[in-house]
PDB file of N, CA, C and O in Angstrom:
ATOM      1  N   UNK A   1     230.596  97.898 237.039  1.00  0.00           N
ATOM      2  CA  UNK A   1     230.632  97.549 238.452  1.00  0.00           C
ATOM      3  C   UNK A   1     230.154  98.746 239.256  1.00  0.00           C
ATOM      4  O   UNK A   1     230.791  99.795 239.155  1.00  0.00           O
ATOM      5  N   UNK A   2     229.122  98.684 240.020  1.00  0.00           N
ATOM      6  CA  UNK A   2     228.761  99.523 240.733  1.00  0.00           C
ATOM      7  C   UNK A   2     229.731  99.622 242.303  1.00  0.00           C
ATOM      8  O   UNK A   2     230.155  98.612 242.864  1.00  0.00           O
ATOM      9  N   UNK A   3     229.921 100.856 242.757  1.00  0.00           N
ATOM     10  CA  UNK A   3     230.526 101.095 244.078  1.00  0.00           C
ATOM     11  C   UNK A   3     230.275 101.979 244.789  1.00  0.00           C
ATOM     12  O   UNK A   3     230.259 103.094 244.268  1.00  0.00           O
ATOM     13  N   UNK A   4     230.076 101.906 245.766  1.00  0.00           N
ATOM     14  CA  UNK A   4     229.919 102.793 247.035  1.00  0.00           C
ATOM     15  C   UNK A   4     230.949 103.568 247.964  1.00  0.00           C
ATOM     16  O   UNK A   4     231.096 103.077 249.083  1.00  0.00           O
ATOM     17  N   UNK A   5     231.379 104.238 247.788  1.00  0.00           N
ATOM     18  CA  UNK A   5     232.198 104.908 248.832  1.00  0.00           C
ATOM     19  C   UNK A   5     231.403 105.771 250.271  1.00  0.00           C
ATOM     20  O   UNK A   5     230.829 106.858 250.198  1.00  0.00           O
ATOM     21  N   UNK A   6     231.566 104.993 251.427  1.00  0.00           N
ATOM     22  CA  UNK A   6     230.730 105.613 252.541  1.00  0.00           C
ATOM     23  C   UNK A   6     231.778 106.274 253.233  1.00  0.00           C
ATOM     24  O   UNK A   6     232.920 105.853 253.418  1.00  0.00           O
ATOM     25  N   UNK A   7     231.200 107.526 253.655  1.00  0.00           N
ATOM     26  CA  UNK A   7     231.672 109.224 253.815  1.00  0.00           C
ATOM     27  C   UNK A   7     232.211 108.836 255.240  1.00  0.00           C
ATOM     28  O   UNK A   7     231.943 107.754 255.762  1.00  0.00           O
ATOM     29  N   UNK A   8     232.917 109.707 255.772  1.00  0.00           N
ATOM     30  CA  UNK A   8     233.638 109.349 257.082  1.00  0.00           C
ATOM     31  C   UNK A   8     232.291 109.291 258.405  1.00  0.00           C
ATOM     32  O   UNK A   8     232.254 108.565 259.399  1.00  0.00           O
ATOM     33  N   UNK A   9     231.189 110.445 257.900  1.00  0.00           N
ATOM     34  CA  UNK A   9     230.305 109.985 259.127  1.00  0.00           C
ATOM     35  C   UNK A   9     229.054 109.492 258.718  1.00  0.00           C
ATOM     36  O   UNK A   9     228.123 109.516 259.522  1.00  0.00           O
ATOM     37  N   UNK A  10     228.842 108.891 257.183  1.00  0.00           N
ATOM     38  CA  UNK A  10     227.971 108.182 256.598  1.00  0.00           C
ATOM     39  C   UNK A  10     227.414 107.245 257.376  1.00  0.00           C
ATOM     40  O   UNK A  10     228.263 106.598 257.988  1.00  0.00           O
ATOM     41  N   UNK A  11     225.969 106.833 257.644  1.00  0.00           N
ATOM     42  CA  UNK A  11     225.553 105.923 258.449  1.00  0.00           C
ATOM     43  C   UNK A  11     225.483 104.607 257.863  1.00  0.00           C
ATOM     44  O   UNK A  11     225.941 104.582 256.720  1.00  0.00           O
ATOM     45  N   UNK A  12     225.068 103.554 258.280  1.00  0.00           N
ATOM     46  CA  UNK A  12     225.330 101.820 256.676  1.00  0.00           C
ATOM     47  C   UNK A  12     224.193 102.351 255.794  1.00  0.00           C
ATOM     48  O   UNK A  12     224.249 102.483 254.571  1.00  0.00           O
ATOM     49  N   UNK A  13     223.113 102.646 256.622  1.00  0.00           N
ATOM     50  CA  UNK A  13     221.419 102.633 256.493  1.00  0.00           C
ATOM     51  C   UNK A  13     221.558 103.363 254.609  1.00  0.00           C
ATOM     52  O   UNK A  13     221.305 102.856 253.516  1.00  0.00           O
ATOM     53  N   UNK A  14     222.140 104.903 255.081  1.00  0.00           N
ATOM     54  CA  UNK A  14     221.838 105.641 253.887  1.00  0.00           C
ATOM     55  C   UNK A  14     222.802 105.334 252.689  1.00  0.00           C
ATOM     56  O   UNK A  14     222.490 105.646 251.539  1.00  0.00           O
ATOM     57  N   UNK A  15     224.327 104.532 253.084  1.00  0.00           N
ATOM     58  CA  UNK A  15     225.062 104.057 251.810  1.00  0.00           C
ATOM     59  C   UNK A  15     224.445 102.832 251.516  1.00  0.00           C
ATOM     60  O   UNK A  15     224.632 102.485 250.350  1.00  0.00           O
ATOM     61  N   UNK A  16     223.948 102.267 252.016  1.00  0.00           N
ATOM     62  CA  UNK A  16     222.764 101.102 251.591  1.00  0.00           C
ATOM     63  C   UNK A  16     221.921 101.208 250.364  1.00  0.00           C
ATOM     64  O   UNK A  16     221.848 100.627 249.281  1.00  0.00           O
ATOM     65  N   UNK A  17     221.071 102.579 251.220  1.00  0.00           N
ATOM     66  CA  UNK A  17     219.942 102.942 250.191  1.00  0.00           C
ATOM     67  C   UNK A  17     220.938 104.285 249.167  1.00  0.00           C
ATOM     68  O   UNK A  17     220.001 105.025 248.870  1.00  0.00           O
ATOM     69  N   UNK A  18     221.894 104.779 248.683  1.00  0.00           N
ATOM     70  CA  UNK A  18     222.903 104.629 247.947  1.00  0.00           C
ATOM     71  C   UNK A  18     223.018 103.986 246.652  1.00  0.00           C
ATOM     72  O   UNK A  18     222.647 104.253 245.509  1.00  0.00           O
ATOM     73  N   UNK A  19     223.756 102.905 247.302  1.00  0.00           N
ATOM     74  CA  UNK A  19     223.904 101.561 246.797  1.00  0.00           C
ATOM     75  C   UNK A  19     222.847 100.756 245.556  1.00  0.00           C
ATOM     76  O   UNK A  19     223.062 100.213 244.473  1.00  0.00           O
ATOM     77  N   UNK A  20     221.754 101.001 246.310  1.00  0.00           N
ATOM     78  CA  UNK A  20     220.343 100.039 245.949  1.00  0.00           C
ATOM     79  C   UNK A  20     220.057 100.552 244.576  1.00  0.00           C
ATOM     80  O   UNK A  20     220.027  99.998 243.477  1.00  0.00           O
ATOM     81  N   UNK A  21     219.777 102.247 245.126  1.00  0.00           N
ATOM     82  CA  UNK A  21     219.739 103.274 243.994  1.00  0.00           C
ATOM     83  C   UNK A  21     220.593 103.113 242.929  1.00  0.00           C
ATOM     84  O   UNK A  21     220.104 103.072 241.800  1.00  0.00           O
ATOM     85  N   UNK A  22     221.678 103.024 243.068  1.00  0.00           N
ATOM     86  CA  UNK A  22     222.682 102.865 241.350  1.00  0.00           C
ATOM     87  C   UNK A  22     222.240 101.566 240.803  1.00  0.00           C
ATOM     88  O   UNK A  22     222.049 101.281 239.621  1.00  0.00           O
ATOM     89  N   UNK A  23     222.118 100.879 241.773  1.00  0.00           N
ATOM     90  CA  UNK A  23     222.364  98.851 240.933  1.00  0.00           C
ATOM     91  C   UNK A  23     220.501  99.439 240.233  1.00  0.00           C
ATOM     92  O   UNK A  23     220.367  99.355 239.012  1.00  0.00           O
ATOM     93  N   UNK A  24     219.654  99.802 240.803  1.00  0.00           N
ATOM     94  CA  UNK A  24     218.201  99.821 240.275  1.00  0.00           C
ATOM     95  C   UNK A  24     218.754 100.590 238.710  1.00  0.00           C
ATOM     96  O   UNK A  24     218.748 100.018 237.620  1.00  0.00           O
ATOM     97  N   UNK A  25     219.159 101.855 238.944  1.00  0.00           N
ATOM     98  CA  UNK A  25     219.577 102.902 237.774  1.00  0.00           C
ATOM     99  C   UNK A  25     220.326 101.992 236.536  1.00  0.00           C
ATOM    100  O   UNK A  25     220.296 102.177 235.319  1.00  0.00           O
ATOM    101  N   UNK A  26     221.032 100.903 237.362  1.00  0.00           N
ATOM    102  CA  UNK A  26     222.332 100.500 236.044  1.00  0.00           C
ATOM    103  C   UNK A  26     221.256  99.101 235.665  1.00  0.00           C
ATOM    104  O   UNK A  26     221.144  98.764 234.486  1.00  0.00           O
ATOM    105  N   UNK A  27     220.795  98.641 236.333  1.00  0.00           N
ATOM    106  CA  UNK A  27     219.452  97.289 235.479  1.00  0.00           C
ATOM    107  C   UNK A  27     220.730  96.476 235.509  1.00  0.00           C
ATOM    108  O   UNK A  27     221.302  95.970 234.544  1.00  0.00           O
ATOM    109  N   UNK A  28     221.117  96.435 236.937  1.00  0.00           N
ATOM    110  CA  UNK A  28     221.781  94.746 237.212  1.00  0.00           C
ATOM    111  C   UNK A  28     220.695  93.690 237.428  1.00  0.00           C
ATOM    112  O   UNK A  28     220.544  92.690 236.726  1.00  0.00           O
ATOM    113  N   UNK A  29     219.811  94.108 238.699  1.00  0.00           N
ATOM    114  CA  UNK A  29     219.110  93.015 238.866  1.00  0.00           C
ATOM    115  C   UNK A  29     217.973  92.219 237.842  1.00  0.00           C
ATOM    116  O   UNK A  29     217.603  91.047 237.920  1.00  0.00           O
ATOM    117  N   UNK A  30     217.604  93.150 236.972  1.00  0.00           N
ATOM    118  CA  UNK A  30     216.664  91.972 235.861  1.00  0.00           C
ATOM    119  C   UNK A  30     217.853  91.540 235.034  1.00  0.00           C
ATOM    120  O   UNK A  30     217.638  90.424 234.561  1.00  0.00           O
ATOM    121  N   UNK A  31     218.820  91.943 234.754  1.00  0.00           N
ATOM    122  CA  UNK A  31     219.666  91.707 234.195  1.00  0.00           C
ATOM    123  C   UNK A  31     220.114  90.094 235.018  1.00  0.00           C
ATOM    124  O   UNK A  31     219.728  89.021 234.554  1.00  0.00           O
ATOM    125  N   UNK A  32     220.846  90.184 236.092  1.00  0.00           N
ATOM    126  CA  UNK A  32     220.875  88.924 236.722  1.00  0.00           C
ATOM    127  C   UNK A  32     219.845  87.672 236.915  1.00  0.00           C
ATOM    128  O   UNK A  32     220.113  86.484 236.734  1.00  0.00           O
ATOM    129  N   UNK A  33     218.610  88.231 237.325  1.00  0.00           N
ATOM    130  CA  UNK A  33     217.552  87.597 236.798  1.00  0.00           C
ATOM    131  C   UNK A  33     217.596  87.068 235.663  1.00  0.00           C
ATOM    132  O   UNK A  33     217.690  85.850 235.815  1.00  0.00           O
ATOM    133  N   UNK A  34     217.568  87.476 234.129  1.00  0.00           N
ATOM    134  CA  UNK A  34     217.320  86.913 233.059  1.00  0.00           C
ATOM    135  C   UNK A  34     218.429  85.939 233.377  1.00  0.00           C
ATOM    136  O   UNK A  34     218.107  84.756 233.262  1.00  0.00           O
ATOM    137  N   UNK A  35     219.605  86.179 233.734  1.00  0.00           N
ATOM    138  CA  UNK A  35     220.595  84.880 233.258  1.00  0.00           C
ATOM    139  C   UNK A  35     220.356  83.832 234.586  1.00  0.00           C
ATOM    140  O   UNK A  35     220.776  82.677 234.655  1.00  0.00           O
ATOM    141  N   UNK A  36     219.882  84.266 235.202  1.00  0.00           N
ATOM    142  CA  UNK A  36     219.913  82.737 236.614  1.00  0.00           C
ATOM    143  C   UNK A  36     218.694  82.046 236.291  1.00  0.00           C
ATOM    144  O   UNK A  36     218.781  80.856 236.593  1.00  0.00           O
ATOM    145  N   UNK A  37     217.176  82.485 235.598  1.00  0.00           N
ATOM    146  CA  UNK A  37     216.408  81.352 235.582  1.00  0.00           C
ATOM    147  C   UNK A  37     215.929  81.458 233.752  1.00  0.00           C
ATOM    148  O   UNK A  37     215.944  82.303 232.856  1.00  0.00           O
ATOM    149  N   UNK A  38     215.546  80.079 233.939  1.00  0.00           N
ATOM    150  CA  UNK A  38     215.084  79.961 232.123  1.00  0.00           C
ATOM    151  C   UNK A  38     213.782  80.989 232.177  1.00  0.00           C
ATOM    152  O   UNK A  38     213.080  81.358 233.119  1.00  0.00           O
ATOM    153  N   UNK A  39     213.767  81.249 230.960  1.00  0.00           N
ATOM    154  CA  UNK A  39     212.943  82.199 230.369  1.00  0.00           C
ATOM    155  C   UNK A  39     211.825  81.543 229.190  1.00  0.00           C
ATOM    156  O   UNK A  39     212.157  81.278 228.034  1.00  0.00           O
ATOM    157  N   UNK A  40     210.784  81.397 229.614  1.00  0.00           N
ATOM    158  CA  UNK A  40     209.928  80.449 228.679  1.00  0.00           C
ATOM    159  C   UNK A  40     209.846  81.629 227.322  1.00  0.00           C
ATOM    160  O   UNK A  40     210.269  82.785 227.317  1.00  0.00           O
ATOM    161  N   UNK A  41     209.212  80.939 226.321  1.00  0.00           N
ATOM    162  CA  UNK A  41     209.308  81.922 225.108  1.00  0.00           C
ATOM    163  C   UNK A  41     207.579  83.013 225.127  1.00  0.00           C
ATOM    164  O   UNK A  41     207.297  83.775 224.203  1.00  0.00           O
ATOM    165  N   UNK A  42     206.743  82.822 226.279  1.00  0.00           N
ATOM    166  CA  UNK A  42     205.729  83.111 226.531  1.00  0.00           C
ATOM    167  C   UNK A  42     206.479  84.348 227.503  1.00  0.00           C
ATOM    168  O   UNK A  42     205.976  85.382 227.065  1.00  0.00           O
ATOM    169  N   UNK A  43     207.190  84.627 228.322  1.00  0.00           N
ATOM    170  CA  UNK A  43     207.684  85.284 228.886  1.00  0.00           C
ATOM    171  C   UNK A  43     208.900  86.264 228.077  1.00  0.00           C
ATOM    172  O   UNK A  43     208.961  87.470 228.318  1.00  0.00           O
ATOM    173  N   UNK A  44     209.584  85.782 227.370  1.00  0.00           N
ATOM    174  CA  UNK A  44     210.396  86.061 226.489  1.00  0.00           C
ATOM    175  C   UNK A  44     209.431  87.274 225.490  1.00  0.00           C
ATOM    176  O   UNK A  44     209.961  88.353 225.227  1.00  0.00           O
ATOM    177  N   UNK A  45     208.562  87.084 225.187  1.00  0.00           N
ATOM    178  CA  UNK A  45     207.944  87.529 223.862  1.00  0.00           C
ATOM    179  C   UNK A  45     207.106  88.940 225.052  1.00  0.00           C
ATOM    180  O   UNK A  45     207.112  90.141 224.784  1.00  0.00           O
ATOM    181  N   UNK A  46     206.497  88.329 226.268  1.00  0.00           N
ATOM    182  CA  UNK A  46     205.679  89.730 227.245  1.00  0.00           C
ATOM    183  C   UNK A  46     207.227  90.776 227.495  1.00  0.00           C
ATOM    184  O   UNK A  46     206.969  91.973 227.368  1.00  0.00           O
ATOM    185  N   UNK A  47     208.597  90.499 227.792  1.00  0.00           N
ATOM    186  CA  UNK A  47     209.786  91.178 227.905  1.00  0.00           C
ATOM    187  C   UNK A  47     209.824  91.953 227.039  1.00  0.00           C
ATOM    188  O   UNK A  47     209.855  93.151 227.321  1.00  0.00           O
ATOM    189  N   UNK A  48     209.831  91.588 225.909  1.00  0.00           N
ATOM    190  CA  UNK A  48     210.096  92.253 224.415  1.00  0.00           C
ATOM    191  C   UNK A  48     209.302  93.058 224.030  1.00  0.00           C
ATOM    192  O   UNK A  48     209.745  94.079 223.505  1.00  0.00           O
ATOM    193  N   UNK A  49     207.545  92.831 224.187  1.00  0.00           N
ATOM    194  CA  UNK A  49     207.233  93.483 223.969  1.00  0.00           C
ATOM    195  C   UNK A  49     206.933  94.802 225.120  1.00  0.00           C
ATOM    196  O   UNK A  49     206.157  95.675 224.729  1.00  0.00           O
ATOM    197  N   UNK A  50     207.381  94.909 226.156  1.00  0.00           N
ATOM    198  CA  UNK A  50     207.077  95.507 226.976  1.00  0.00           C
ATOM    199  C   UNK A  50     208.224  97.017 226.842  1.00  0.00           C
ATOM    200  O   UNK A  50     208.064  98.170 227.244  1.00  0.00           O
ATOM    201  N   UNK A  51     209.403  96.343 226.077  1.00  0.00           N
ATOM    202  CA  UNK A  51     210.394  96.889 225.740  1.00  0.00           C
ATOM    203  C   UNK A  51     210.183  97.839 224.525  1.00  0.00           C
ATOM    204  O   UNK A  51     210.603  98.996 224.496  1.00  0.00           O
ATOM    205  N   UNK A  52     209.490  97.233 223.529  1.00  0.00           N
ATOM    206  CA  UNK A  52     208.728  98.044 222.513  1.00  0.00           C
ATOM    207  C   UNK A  52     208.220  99.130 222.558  1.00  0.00           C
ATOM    208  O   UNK A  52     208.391 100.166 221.916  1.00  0.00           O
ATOM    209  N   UNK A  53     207.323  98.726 223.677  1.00  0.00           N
ATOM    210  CA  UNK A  53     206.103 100.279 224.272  1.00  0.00           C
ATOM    211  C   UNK A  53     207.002 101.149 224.980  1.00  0.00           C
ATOM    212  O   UNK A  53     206.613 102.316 224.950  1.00  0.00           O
ATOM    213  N   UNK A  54     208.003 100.980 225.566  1.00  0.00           N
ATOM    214  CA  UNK A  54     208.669 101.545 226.397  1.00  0.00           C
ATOM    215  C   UNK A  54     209.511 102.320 225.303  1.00  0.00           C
ATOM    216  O   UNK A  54     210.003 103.409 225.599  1.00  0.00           O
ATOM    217  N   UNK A  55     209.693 101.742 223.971  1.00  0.00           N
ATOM    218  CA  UNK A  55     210.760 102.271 223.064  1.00  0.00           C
ATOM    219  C   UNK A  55     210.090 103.064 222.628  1.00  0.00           C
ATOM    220  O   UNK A  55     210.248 104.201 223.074  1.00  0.00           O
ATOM    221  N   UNK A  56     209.302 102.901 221.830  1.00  0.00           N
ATOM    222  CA  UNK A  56     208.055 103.755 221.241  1.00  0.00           C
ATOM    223  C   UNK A  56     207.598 104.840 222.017  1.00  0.00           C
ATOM    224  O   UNK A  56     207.423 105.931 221.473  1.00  0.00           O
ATOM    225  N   UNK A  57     207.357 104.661 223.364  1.00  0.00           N
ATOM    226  CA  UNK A  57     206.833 105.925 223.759  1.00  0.00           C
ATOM    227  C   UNK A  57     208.003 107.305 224.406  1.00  0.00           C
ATOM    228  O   UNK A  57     207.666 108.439 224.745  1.00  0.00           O
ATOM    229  N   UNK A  58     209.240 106.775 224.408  1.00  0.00           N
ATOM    230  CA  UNK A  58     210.418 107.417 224.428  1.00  0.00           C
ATOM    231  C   UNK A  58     210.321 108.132 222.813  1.00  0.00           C
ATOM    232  O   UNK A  58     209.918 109.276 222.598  1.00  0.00           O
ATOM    233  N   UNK A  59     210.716 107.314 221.935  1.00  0.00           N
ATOM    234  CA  UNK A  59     210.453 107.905 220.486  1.00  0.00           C
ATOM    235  C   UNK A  59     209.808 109.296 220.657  1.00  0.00           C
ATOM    236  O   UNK A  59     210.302 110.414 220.801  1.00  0.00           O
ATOM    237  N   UNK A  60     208.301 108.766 220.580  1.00  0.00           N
ATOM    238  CA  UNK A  60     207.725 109.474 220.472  1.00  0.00           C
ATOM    239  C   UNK A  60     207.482 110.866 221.209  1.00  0.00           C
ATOM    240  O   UNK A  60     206.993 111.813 220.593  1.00  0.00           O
ATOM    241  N   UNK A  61     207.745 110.930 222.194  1.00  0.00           N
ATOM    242  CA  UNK A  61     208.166 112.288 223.299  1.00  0.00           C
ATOM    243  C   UNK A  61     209.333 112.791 222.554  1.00  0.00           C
ATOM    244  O   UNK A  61     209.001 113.954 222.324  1.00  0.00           O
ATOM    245  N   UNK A  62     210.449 112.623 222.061  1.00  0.00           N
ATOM    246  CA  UNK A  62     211.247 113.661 221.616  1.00  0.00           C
ATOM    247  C   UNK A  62     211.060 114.290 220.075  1.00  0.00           C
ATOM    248  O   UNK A  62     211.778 115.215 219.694  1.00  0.00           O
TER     249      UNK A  62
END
């Protein structure tokens, strides 16, 4: 669960953009995405592999 604690003279604007920042960092929103709409297996298979290259090229840098 992501949370925000805004500072006594914190403005909304910047605990907003805060906010936005962790949920992007923690991969709620594709995460929510995958479960609210169907996922064809043509889409399913571009995910996966996109995940691959992304794995692989982590690998490979360390």
């Amino acid at each position: 669960m992501t949370q925000v604690v805004v500072g006594e003279n914190e403005n909304f604007e910047s605990a907003l953009r805060r906010f936005k920042r962790q949920v992007s960092k923690a991969g709620i929103l594709p995460d929510i995405k995958s479960k609210r709409h169907f996922e064809t297996p043509i889409e399913k298979r571009k995910r996966k592999a996109v995940a691959r290259r992304r794995k692989r090229r982590f690998r490979s840098s360390n």
